[in-house]
PDB file of C-alpha atoms and ligand atoms in Angstrom:
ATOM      1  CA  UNK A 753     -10.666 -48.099 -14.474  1.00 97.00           C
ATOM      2  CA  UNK A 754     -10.756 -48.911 -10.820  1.00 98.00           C
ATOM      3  CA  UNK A 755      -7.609 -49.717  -8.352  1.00 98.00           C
ATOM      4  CA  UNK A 756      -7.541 -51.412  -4.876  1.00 98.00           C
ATOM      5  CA  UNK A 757      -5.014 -52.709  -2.737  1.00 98.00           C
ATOM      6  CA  UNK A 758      -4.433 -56.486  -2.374  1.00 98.00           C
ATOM      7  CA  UNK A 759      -5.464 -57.021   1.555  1.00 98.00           C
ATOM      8  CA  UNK A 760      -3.708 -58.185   4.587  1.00 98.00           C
ATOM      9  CA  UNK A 761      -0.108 -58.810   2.569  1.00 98.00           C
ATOM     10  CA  UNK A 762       2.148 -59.924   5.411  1.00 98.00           C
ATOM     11  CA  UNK A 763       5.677 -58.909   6.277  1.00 96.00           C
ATOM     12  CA  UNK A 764       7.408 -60.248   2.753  1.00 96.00           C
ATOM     13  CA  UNK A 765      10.553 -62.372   3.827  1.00 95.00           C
ATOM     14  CA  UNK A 766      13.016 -63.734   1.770  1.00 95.00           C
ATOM     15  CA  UNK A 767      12.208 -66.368  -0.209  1.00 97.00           C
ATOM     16  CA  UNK A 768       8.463 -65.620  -0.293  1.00 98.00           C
ATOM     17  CA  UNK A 769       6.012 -66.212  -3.269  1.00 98.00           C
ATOM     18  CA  UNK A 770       4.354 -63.293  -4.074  1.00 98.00           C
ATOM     19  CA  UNK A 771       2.357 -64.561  -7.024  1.00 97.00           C
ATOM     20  CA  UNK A 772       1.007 -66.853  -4.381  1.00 97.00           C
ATOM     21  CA  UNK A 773       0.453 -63.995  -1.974  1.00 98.00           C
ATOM     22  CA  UNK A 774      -1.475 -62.313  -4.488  1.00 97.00           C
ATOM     23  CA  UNK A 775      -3.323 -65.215  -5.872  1.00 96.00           C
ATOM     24  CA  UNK A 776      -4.500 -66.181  -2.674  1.00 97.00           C
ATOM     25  CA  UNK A 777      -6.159 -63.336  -1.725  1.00 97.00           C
ATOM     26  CA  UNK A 778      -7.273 -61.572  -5.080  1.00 97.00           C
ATOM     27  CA  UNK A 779      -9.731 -63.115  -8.211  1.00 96.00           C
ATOM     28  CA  UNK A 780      -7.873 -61.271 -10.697  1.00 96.00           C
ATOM     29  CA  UNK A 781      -9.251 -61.046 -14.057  1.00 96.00           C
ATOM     30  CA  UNK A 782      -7.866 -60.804 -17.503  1.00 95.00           C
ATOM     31  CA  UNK A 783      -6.407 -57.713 -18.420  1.00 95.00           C
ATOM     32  CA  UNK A 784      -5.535 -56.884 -14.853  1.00 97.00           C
ATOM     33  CA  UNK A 785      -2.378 -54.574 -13.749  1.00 98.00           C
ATOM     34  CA  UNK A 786      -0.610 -56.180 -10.393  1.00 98.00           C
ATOM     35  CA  UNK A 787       1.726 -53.429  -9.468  1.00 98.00           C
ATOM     36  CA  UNK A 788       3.971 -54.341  -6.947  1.00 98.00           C
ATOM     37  CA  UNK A 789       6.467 -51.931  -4.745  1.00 98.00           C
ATOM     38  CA  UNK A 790       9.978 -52.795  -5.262  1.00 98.00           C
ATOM     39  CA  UNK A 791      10.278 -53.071  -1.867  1.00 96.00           C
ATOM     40  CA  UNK A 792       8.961 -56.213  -1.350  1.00 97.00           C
ATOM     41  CA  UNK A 793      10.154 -57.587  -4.526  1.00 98.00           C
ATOM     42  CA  UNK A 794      13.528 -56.963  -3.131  1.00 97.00           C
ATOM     43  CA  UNK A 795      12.654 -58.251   0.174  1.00 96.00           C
ATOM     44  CA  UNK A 796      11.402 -61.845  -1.134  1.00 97.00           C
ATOM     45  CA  UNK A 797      14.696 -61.914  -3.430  1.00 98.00           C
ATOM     46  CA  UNK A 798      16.694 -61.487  -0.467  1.00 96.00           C
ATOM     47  CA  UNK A 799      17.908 -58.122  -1.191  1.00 97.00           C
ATOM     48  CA  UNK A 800      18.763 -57.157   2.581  1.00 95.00           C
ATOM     49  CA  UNK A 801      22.050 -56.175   3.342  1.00 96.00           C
ATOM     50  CA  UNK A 802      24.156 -54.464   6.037  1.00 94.00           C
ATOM     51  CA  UNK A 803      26.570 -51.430   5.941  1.00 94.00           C
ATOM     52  CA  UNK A 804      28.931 -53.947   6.897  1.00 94.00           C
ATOM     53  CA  UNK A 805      28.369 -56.413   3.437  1.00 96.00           C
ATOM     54  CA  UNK A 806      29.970 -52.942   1.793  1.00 97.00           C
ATOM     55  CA  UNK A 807      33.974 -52.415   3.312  1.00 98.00           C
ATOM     56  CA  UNK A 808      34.515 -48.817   1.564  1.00 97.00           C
ATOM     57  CA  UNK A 809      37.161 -48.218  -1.303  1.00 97.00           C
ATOM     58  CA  UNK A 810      38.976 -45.143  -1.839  1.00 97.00           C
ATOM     59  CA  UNK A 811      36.059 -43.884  -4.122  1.00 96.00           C
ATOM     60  CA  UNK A 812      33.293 -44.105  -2.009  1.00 97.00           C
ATOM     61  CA  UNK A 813      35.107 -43.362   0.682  1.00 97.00           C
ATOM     62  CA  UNK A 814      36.249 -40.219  -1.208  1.00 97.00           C
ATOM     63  CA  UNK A 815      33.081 -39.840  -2.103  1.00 97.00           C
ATOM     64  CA  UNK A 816      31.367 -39.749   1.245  1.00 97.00           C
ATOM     65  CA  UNK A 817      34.157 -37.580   2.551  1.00 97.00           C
ATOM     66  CA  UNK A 818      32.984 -34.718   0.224  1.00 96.00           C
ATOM     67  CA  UNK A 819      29.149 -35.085   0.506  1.00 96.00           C
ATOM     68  CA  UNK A 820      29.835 -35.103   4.410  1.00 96.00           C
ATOM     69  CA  UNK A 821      31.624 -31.913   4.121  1.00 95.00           C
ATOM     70  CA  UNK A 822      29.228 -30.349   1.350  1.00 93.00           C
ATOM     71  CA  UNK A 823      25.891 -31.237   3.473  1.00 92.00           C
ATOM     72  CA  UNK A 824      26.820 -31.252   7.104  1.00 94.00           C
ATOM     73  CA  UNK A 825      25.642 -34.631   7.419  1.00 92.00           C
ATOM     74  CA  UNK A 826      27.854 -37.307   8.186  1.00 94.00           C
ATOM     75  CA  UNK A 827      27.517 -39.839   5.354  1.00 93.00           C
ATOM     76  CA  UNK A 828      28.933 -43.757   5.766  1.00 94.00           C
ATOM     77  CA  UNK A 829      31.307 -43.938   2.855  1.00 97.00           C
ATOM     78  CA  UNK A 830      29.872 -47.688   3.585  1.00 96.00           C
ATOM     79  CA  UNK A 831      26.585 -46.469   1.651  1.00 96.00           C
ATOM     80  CA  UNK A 832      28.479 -45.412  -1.191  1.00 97.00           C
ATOM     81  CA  UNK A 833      30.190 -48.170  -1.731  1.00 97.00           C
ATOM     82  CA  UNK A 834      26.869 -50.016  -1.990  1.00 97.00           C
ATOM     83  CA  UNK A 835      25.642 -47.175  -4.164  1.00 97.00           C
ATOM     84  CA  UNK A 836      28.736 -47.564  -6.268  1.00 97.00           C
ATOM     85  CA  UNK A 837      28.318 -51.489  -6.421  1.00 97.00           C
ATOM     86  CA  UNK A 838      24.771 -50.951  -7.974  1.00 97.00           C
ATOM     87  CA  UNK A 839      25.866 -49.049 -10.319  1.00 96.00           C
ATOM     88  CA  UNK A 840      27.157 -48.773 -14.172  1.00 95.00           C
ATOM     89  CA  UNK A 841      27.480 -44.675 -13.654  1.00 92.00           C
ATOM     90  CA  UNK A 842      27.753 -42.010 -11.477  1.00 93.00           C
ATOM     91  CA  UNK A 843      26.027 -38.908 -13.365  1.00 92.00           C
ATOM     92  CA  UNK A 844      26.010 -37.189 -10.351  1.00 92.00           C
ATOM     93  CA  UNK A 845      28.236 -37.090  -7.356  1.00 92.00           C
ATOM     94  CA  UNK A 846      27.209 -34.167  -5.743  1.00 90.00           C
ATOM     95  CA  UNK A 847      25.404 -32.657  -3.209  1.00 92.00           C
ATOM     96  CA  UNK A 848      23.906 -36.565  -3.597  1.00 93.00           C
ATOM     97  CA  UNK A 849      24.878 -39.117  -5.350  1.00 96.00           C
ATOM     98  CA  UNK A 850      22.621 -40.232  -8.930  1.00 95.00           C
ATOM     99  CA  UNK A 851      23.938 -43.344 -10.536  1.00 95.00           C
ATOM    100  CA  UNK A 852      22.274 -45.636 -13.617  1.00 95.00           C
ATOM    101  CA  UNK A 853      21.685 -48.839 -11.909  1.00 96.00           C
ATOM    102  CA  UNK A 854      22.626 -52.121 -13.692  1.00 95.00           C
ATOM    103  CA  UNK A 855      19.360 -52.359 -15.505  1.00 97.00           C
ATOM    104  CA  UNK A 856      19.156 -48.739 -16.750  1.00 96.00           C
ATOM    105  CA  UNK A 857      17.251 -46.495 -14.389  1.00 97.00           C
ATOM    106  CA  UNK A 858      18.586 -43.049 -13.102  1.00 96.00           C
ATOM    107  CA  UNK A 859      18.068 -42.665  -9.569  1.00 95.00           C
ATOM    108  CA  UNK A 860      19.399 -41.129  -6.270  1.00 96.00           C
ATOM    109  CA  UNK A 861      21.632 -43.797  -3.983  1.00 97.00           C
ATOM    110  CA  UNK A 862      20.812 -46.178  -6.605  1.00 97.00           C
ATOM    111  CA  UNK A 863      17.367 -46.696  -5.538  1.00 96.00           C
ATOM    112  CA  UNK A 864      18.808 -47.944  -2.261  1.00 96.00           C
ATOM    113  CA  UNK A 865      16.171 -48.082   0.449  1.00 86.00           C
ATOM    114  CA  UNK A 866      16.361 -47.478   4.119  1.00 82.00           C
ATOM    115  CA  UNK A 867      12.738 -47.022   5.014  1.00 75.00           C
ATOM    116  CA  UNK A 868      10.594 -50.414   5.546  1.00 72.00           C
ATOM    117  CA  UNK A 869      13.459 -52.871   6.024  1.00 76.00           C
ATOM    118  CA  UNK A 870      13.383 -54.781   9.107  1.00 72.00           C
ATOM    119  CA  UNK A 871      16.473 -56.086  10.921  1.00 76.00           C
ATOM    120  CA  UNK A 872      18.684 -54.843   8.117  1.00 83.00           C
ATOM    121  CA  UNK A 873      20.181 -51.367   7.170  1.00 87.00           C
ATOM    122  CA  UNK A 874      20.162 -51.123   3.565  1.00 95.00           C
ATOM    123  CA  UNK A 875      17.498 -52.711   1.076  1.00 96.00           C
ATOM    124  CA  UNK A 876      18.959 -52.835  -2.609  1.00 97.00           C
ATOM    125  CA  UNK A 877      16.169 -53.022  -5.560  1.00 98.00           C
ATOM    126  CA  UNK A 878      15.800 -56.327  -7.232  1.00 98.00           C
ATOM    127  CA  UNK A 879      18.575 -56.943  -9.520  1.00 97.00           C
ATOM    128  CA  UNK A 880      16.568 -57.222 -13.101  1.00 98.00           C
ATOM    129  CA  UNK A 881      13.183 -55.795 -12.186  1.00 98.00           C
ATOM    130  CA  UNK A 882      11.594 -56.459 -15.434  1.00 98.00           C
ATOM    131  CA  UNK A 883      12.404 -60.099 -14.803  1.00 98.00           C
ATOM    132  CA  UNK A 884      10.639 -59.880 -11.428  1.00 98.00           C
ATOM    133  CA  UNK A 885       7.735 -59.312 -12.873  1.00 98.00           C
ATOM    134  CA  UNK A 886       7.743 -61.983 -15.322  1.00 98.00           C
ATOM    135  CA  UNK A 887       8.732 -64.100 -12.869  1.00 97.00           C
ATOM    136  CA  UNK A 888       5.129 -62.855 -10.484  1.00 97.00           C
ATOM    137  CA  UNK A 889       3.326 -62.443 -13.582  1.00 97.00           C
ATOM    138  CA  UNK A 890       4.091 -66.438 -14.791  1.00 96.00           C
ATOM    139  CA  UNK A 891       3.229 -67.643 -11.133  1.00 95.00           C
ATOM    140  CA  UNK A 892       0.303 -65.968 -10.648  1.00 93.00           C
ATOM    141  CA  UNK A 893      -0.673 -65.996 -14.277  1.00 84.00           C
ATOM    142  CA  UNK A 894      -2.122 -62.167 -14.074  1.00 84.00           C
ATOM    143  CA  UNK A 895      -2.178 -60.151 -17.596  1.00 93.00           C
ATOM    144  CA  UNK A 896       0.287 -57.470 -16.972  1.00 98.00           C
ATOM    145  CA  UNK A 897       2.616 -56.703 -13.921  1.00 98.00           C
ATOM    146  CA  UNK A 898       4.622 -53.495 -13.239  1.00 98.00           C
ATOM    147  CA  UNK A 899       7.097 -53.220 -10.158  1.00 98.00           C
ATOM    148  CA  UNK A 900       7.002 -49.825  -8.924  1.00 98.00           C
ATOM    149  CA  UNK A 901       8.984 -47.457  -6.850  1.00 98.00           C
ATOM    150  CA  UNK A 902       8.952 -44.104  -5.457  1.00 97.00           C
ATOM    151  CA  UNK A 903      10.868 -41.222  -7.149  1.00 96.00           C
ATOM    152  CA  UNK A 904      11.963 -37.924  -7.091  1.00 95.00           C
ATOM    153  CA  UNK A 905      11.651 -35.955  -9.845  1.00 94.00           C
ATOM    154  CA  UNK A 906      14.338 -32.825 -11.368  1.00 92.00           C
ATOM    155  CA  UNK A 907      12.245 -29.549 -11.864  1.00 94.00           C
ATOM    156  CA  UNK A 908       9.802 -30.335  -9.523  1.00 97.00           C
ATOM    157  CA  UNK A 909       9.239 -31.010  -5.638  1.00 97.00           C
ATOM    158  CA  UNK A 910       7.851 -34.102  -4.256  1.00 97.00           C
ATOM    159  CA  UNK A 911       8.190 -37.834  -4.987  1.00 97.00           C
ATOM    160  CA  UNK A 912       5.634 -39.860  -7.298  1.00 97.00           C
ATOM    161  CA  UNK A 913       5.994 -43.919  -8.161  1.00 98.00           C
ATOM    162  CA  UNK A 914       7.526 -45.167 -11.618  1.00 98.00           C
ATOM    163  CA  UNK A 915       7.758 -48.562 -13.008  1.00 98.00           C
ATOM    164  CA  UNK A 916      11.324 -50.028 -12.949  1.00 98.00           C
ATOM    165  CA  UNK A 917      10.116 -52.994 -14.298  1.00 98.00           C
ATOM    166  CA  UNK A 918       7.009 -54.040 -16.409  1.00 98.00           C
ATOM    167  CA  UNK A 919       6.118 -57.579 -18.302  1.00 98.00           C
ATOM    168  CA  UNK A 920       3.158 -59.042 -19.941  1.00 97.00           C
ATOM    169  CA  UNK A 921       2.680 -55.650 -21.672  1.00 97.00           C
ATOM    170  CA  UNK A 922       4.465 -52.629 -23.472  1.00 98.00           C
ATOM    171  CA  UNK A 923       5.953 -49.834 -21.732  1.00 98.00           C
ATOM    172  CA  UNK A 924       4.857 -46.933 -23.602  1.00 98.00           C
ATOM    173  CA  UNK A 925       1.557 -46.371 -25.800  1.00 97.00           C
ATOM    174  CA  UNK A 926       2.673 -44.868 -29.158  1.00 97.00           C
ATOM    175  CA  UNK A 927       0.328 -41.999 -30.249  1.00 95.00           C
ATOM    176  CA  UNK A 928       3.040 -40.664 -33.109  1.00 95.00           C
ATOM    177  CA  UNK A 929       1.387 -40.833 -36.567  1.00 94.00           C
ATOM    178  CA  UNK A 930      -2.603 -40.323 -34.836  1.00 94.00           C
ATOM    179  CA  UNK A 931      -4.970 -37.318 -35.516  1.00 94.00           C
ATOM    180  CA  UNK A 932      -5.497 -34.760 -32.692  1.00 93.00           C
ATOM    181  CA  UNK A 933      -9.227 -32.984 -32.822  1.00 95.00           C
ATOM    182  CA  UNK A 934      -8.097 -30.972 -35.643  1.00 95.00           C
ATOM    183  CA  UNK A 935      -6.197 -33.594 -38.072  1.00 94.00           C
ATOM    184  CA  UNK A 936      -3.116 -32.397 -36.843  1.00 94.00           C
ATOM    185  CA  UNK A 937      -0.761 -35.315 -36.484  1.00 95.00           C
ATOM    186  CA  UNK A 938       1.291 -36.078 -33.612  1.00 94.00           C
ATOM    187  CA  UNK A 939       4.811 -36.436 -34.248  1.00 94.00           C
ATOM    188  CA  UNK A 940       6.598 -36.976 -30.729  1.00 93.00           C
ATOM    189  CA  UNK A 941       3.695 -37.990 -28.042  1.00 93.00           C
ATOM    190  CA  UNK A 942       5.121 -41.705 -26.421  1.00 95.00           C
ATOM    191  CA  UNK A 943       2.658 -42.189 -23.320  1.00 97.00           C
ATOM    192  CA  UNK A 944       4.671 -44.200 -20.647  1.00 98.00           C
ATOM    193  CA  UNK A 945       1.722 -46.003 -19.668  1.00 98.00           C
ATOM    194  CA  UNK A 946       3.886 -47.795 -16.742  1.00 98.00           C
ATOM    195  CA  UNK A 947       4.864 -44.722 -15.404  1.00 98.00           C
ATOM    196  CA  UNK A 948       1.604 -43.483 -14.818  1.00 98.00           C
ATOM    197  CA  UNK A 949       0.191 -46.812 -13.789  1.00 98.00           C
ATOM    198  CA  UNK A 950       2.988 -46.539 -11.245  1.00 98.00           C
ATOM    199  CA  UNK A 951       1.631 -43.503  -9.845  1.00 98.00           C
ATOM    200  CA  UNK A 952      -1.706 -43.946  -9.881  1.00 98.00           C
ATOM    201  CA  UNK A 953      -0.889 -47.307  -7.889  1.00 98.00           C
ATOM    202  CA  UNK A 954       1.855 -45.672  -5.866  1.00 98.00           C
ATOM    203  CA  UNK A 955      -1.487 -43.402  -4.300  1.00 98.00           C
ATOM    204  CA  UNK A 956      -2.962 -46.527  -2.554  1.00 98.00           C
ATOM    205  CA  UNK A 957       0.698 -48.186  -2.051  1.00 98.00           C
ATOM    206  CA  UNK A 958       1.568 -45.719   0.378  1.00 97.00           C
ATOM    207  CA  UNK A 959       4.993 -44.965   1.771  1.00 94.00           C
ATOM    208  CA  UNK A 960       4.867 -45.334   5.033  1.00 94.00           C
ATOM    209  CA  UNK A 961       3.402 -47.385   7.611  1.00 94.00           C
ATOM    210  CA  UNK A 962      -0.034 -48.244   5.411  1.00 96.00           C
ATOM    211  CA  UNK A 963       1.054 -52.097   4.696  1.00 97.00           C
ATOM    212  CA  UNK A 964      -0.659 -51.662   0.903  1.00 98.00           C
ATOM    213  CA  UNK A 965       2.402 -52.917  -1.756  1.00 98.00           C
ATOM    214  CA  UNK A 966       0.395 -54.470  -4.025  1.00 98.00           C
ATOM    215  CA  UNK A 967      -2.280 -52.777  -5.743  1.00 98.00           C
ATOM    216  CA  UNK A 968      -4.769 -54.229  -9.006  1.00 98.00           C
ATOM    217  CA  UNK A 969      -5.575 -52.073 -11.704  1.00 98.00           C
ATOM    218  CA  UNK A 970      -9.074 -53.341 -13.127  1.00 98.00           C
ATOM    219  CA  UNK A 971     -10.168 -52.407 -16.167  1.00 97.00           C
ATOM    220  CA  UNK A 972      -7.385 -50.120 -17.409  1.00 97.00           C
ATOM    221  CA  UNK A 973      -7.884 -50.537 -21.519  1.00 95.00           C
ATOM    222  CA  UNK A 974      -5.043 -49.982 -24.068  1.00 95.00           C
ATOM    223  CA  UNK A 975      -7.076 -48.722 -26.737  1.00 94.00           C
ATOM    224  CA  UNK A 976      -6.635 -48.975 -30.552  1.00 94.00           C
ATOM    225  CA  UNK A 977      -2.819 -47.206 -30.613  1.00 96.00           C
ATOM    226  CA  UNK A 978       0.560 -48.802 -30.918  1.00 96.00           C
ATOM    227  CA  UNK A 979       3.026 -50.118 -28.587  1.00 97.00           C
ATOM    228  CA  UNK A 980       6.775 -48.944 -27.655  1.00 97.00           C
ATOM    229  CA  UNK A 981       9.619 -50.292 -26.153  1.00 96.00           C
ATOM    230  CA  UNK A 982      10.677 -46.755 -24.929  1.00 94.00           C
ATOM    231  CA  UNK A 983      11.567 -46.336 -21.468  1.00 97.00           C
ATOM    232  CA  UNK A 984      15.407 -45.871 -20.392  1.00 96.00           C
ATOM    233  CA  UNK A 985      16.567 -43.082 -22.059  1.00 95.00           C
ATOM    234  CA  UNK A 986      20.388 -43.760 -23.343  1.00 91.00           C
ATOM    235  CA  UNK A 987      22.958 -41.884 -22.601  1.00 89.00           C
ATOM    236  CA  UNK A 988      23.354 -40.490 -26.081  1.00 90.00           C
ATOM    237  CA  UNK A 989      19.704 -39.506 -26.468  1.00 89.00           C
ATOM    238  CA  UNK A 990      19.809 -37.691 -23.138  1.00 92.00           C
ATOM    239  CA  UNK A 991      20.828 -34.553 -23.096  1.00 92.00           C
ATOM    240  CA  UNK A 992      19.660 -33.281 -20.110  1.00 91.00           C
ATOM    241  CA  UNK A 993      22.239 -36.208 -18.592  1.00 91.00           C
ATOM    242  CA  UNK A 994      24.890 -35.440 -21.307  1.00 90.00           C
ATOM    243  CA  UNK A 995      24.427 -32.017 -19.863  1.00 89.00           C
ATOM    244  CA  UNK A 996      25.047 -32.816 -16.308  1.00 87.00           C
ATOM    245  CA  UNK A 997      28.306 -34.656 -17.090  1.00 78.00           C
ATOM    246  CA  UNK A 998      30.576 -31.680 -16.649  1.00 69.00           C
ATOM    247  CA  UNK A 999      28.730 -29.830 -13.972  1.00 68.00           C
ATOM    248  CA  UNK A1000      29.793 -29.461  -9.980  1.00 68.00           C
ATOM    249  CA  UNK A1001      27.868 -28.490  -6.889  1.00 68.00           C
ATOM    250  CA  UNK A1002      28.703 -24.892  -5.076  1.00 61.00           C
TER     251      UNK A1002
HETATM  252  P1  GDP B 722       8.891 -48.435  -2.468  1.00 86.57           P
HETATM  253  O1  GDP B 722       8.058 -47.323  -3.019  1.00 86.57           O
HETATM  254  O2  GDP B 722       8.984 -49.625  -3.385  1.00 86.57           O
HETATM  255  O3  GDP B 722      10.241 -47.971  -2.006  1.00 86.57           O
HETATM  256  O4  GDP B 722       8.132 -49.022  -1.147  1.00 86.57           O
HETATM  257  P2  GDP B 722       7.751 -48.225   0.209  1.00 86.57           P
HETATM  258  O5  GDP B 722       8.839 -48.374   1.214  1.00 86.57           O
HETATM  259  O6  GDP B 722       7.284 -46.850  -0.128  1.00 86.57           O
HETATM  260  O7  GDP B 722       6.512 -49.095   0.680  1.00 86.57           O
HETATM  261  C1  GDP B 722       5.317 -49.117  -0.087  1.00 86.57           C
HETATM  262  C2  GDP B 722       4.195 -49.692   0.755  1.00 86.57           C
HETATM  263  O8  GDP B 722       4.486 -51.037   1.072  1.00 86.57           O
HETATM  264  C3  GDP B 722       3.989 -48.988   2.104  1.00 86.57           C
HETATM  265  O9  GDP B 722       2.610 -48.954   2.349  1.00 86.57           O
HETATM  266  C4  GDP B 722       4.663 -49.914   3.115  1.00 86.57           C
HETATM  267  O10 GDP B 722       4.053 -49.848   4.381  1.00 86.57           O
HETATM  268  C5  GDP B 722       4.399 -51.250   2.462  1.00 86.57           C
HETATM  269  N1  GDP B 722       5.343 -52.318   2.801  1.00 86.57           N
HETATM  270  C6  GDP B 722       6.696 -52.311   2.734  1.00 86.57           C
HETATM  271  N2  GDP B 722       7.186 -53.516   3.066  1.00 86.57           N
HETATM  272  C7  GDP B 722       6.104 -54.301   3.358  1.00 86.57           C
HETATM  273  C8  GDP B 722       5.945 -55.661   3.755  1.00 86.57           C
HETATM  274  O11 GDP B 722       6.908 -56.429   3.903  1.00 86.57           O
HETATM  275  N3  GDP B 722       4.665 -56.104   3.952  1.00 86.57           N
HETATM  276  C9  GDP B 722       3.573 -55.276   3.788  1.00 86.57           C
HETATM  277  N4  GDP B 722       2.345 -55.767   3.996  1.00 86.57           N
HETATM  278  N5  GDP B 722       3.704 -53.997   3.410  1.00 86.57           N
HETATM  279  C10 GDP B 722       4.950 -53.532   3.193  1.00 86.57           C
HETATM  280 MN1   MN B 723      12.055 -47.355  -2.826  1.00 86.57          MN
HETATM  281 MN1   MN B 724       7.169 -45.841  -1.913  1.00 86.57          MN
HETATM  282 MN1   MN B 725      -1.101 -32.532 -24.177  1.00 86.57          MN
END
């Protein structure tokens, strides 16, 4: 398995094609992985806003009041009213804010970006990622397409990509029901194949300055093993999140 970056990708504006963008500077072959940073998915779907497109409520205001107060650092109750706007639930509200966005993934600030987005303050991730990348994947007609972004992680330090959106192929590779090296069977082992192709991509992506969004994976093979749907954990099959429900920062 081999992964490059797609060269000399421009500033992405809205409105731009990135299956074209891709198309015209890669030969991709079949079974190729385009993984794209959400970032400029979000920036060619016009996802650019201002602190200003977000008037604060009482909530966010609220909100903002009390993570000011908790951290030190003055927070624009503007942000959380984008944050809450993105949103279906808070899980957390303190000493940061982690919501579920509209389309199921847990993140801080709702994925909301402030790094890489010129002329604007605030840079929203696309609305249905998954339907990004059917939408890149038809125009480009690649094999598989995952739209990545950068993460933190609980229990550990440092950020890593994920996929927040996938088509053209399965989430998760199913190894439940196959021999280890002693006949044992496995009984729980779901592989989130996305995920990791998100952070094996997210190593040439970069996350600063490097220009690289767009990386190919070559050559990755699925192998002889089933396919899952798995990825969003609900609410009611999450315990670590049915745990944090109740719990307060001090
Ligand atoms: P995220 O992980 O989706 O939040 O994206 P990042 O902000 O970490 O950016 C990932 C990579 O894309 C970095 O190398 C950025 O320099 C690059 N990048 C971001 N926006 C653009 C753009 O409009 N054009 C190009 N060529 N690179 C960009
Ligand atoms: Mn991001
Ligand atoms: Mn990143
Ligand atoms: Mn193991």
């Amino acid at each position: 398995m081999k992964l490059f970056p797609v060269p000399d990708v421009p500033e992405i504006r809205e409105g731009d094609d990135l299956a074209a963008i891709v198309s015209e500077r890669v030969e991709l072959r079949p079974g190729d992985v385009v993984c794209v940073a959400s970032t400029v998915v979000s920036k060619a779907e016009g996802r650019l806003f201002d602190l200003s497109d977000f008037p604060a409520g009482p909530r966010a205001r609220e909100l903002a009041g009390r993570l000011s107060e908790l951290t030190g650092d003055e927070k624009d109750p503007r942000f959380a009213q984008a944050v809450l706007e993105e949103s279906v639930e808070l899980v957390m509200e303190e000493p940061f804010l982690l919501t579920e966005t509209r389309f199921g993934h847990v993140g801080v600030n709702a994925g909301i970006d402030r790094s890489n987005v010129a002329d604007h303050d605030l840079l929203l991730l696309p609305k249905r990622p998954s339907e990004s990348a059917e939408r890149i994947r038809a125009g480009i007609d690649a094999d598989r397409v995952v739209v990545t972004d950068t993460c933190g992680r609980p229990f550990r330090h440092g950020q890593r990509g994920v996929a927040i959106g996938w088509a053209g192929m399965a989430p998760a590779r199913d190894w439940r029901g196959e021999p280890d090296r002693d006949g044992r069977e496995l009984g729980v082992t779901v592989e989130s194949v996305v995920d990791e192709l998100a952070a094996a991509a997210n190593l040439l992506q970069g996350e600063g300055a490097d220009g690289t969004p767009i990386v190919v994976v070559r050559d990755f093979e699925w192998g002889d093993h089933g396919e899952s749907d798995a990825h969003f954990r609900d609410v009611e099959g999450d315990f670590v999140r049915q745990a944090l429900r109740n719990w307060r920062y001090d």
